[in-house]
PDB file of C-alpha atoms in Angstrom:
ATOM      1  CA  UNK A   1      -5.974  19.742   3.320  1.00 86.00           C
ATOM      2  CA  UNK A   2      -6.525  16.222   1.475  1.00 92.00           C
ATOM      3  CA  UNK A   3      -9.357  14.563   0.573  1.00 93.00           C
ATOM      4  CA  UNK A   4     -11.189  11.786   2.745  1.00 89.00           C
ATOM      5  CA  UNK A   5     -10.323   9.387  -0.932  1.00 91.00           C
ATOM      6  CA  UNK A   6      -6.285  10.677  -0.546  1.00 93.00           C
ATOM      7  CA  UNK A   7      -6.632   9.885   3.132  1.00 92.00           C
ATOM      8  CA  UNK A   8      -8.466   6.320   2.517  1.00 89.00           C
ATOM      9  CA  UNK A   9      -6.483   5.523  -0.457  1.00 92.00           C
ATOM     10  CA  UNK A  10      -3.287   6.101   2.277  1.00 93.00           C
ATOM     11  CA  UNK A  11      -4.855   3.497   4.934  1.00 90.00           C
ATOM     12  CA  UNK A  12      -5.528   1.024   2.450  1.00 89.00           C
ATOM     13  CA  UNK A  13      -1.793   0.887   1.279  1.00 91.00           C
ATOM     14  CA  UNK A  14      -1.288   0.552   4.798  1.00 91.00           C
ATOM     15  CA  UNK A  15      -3.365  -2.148   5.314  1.00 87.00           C
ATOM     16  CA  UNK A  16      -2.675  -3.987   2.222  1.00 88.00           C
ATOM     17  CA  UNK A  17       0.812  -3.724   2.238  1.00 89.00           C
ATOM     18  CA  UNK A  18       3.763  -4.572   4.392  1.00 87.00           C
ATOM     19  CA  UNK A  19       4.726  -0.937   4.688  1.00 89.00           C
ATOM     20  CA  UNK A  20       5.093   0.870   8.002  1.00 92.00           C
ATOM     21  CA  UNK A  21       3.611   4.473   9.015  1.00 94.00           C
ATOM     22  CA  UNK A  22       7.364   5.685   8.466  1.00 95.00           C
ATOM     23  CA  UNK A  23       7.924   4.192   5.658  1.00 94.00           C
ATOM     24  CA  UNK A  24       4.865   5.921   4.139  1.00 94.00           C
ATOM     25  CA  UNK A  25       5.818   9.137   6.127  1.00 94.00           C
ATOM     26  CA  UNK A  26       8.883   9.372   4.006  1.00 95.00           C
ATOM     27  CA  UNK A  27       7.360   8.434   0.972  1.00 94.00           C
ATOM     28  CA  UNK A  28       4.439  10.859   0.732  1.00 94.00           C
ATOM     29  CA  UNK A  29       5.943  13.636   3.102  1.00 94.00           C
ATOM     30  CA  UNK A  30       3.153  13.246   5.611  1.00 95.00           C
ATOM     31  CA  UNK A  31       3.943  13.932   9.067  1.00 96.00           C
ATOM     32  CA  UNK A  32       3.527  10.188  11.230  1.00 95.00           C
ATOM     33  CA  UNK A  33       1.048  11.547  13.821  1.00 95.00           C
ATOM     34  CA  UNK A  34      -1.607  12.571  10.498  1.00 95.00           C
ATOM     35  CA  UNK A  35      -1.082   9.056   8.810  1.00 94.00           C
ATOM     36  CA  UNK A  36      -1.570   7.262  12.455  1.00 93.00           C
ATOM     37  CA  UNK A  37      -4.524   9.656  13.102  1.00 92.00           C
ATOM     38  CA  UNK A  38      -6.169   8.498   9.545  1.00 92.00           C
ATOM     39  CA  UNK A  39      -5.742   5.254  10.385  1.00 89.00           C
ATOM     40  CA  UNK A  40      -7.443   4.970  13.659  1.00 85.00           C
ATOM     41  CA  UNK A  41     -10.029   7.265  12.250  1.00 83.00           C
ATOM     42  CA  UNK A  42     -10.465   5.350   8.306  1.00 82.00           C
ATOM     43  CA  UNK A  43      -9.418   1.803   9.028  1.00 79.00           C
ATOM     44  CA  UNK A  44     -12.585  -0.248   9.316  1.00 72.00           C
ATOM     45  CA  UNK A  45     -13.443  -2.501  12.238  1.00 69.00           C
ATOM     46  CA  UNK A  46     -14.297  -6.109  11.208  1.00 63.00           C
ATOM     47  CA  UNK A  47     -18.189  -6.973  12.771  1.00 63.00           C
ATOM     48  CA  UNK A  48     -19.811  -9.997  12.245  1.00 60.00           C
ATOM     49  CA  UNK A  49     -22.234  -8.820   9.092  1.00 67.00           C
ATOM     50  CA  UNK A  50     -20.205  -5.217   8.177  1.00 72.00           C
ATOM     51  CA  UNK A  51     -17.387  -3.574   8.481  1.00 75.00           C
ATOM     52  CA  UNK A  52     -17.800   0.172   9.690  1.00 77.00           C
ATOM     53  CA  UNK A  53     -14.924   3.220  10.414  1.00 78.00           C
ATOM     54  CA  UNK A  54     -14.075   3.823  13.690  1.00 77.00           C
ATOM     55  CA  UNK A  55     -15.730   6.794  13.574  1.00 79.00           C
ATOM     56  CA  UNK A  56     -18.987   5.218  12.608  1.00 82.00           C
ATOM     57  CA  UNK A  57     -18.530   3.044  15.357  1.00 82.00           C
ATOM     58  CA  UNK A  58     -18.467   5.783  17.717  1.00 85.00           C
ATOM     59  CA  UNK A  59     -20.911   7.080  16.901  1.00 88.00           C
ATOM     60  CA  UNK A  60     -23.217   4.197  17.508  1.00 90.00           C
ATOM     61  CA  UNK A  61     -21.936   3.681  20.820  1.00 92.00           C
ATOM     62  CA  UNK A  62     -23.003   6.862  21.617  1.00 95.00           C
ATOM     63  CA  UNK A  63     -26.624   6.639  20.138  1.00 96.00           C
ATOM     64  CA  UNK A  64     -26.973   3.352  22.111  1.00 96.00           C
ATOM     65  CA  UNK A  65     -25.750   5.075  25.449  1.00 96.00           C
ATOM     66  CA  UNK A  66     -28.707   8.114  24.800  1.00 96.00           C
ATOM     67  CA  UNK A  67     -31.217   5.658  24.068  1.00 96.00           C
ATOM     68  CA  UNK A  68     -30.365   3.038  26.909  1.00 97.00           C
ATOM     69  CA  UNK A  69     -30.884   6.641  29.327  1.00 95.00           C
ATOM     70  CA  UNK A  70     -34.089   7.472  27.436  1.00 96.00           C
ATOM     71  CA  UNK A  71     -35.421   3.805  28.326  1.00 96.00           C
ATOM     72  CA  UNK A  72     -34.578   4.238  31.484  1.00 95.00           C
ATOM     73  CA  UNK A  73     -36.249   7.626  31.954  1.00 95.00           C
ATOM     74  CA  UNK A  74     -39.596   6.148  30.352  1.00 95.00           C
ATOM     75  CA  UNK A  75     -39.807   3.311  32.630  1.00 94.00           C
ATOM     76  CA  UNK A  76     -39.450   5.341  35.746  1.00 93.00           C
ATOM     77  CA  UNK A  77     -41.771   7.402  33.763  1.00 92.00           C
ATOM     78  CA  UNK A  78     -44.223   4.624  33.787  1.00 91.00           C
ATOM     79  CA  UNK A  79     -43.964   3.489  36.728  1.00 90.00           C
ATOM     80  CA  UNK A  80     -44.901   6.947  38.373  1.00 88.00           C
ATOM     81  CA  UNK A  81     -48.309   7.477  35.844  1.00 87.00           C
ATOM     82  CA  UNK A  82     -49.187   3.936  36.825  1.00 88.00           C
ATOM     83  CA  UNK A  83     -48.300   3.600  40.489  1.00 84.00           C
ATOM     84  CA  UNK A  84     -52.026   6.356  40.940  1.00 70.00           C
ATOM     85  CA  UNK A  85     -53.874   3.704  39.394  1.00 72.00           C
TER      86      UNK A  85
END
């Protein structure tokens, strides 16, 4: 098990330097398929204010799909309570 730090420190040597995932692979004796997985996983995406993880992202995308439903559900919602009146 490493750390999330090991794991970010790894993707930001990625990132910063001209070193590829195999090249780090041999270096640190990680298998490939973990230091791709960190990447996709630590690597931040670029937004116009922020930058947030991938996973962060995610997870946002998924708050804003629940909540679009839960809109939806309260306007039928409203429309039935007021449709009587």
């Amino acid at each position: 098990n490493y750390t999330n730090e090991f794991k970010q420190q790894m993707v930001d040597l990625y990132n910063k330097s001209s070193k590829s995932i195999v090249e780090l692979s041999g270096e640190y004796g990680l298998p490939k398929s973990t230091l791709h997985k960190w990447i996709k996983i630590f690597s931040l995406i670029k937004g116009s204010d922020e930058n947030i993880s991938l996973t962060d992202y995610k997870a946002l995308q998924k708050q804003n799909q629940e909540l679009k439903i839960e809109n939806e559900i309260l306007k039928k919602a409203t429309a039935i309570f007021t449709k009587g009146r």
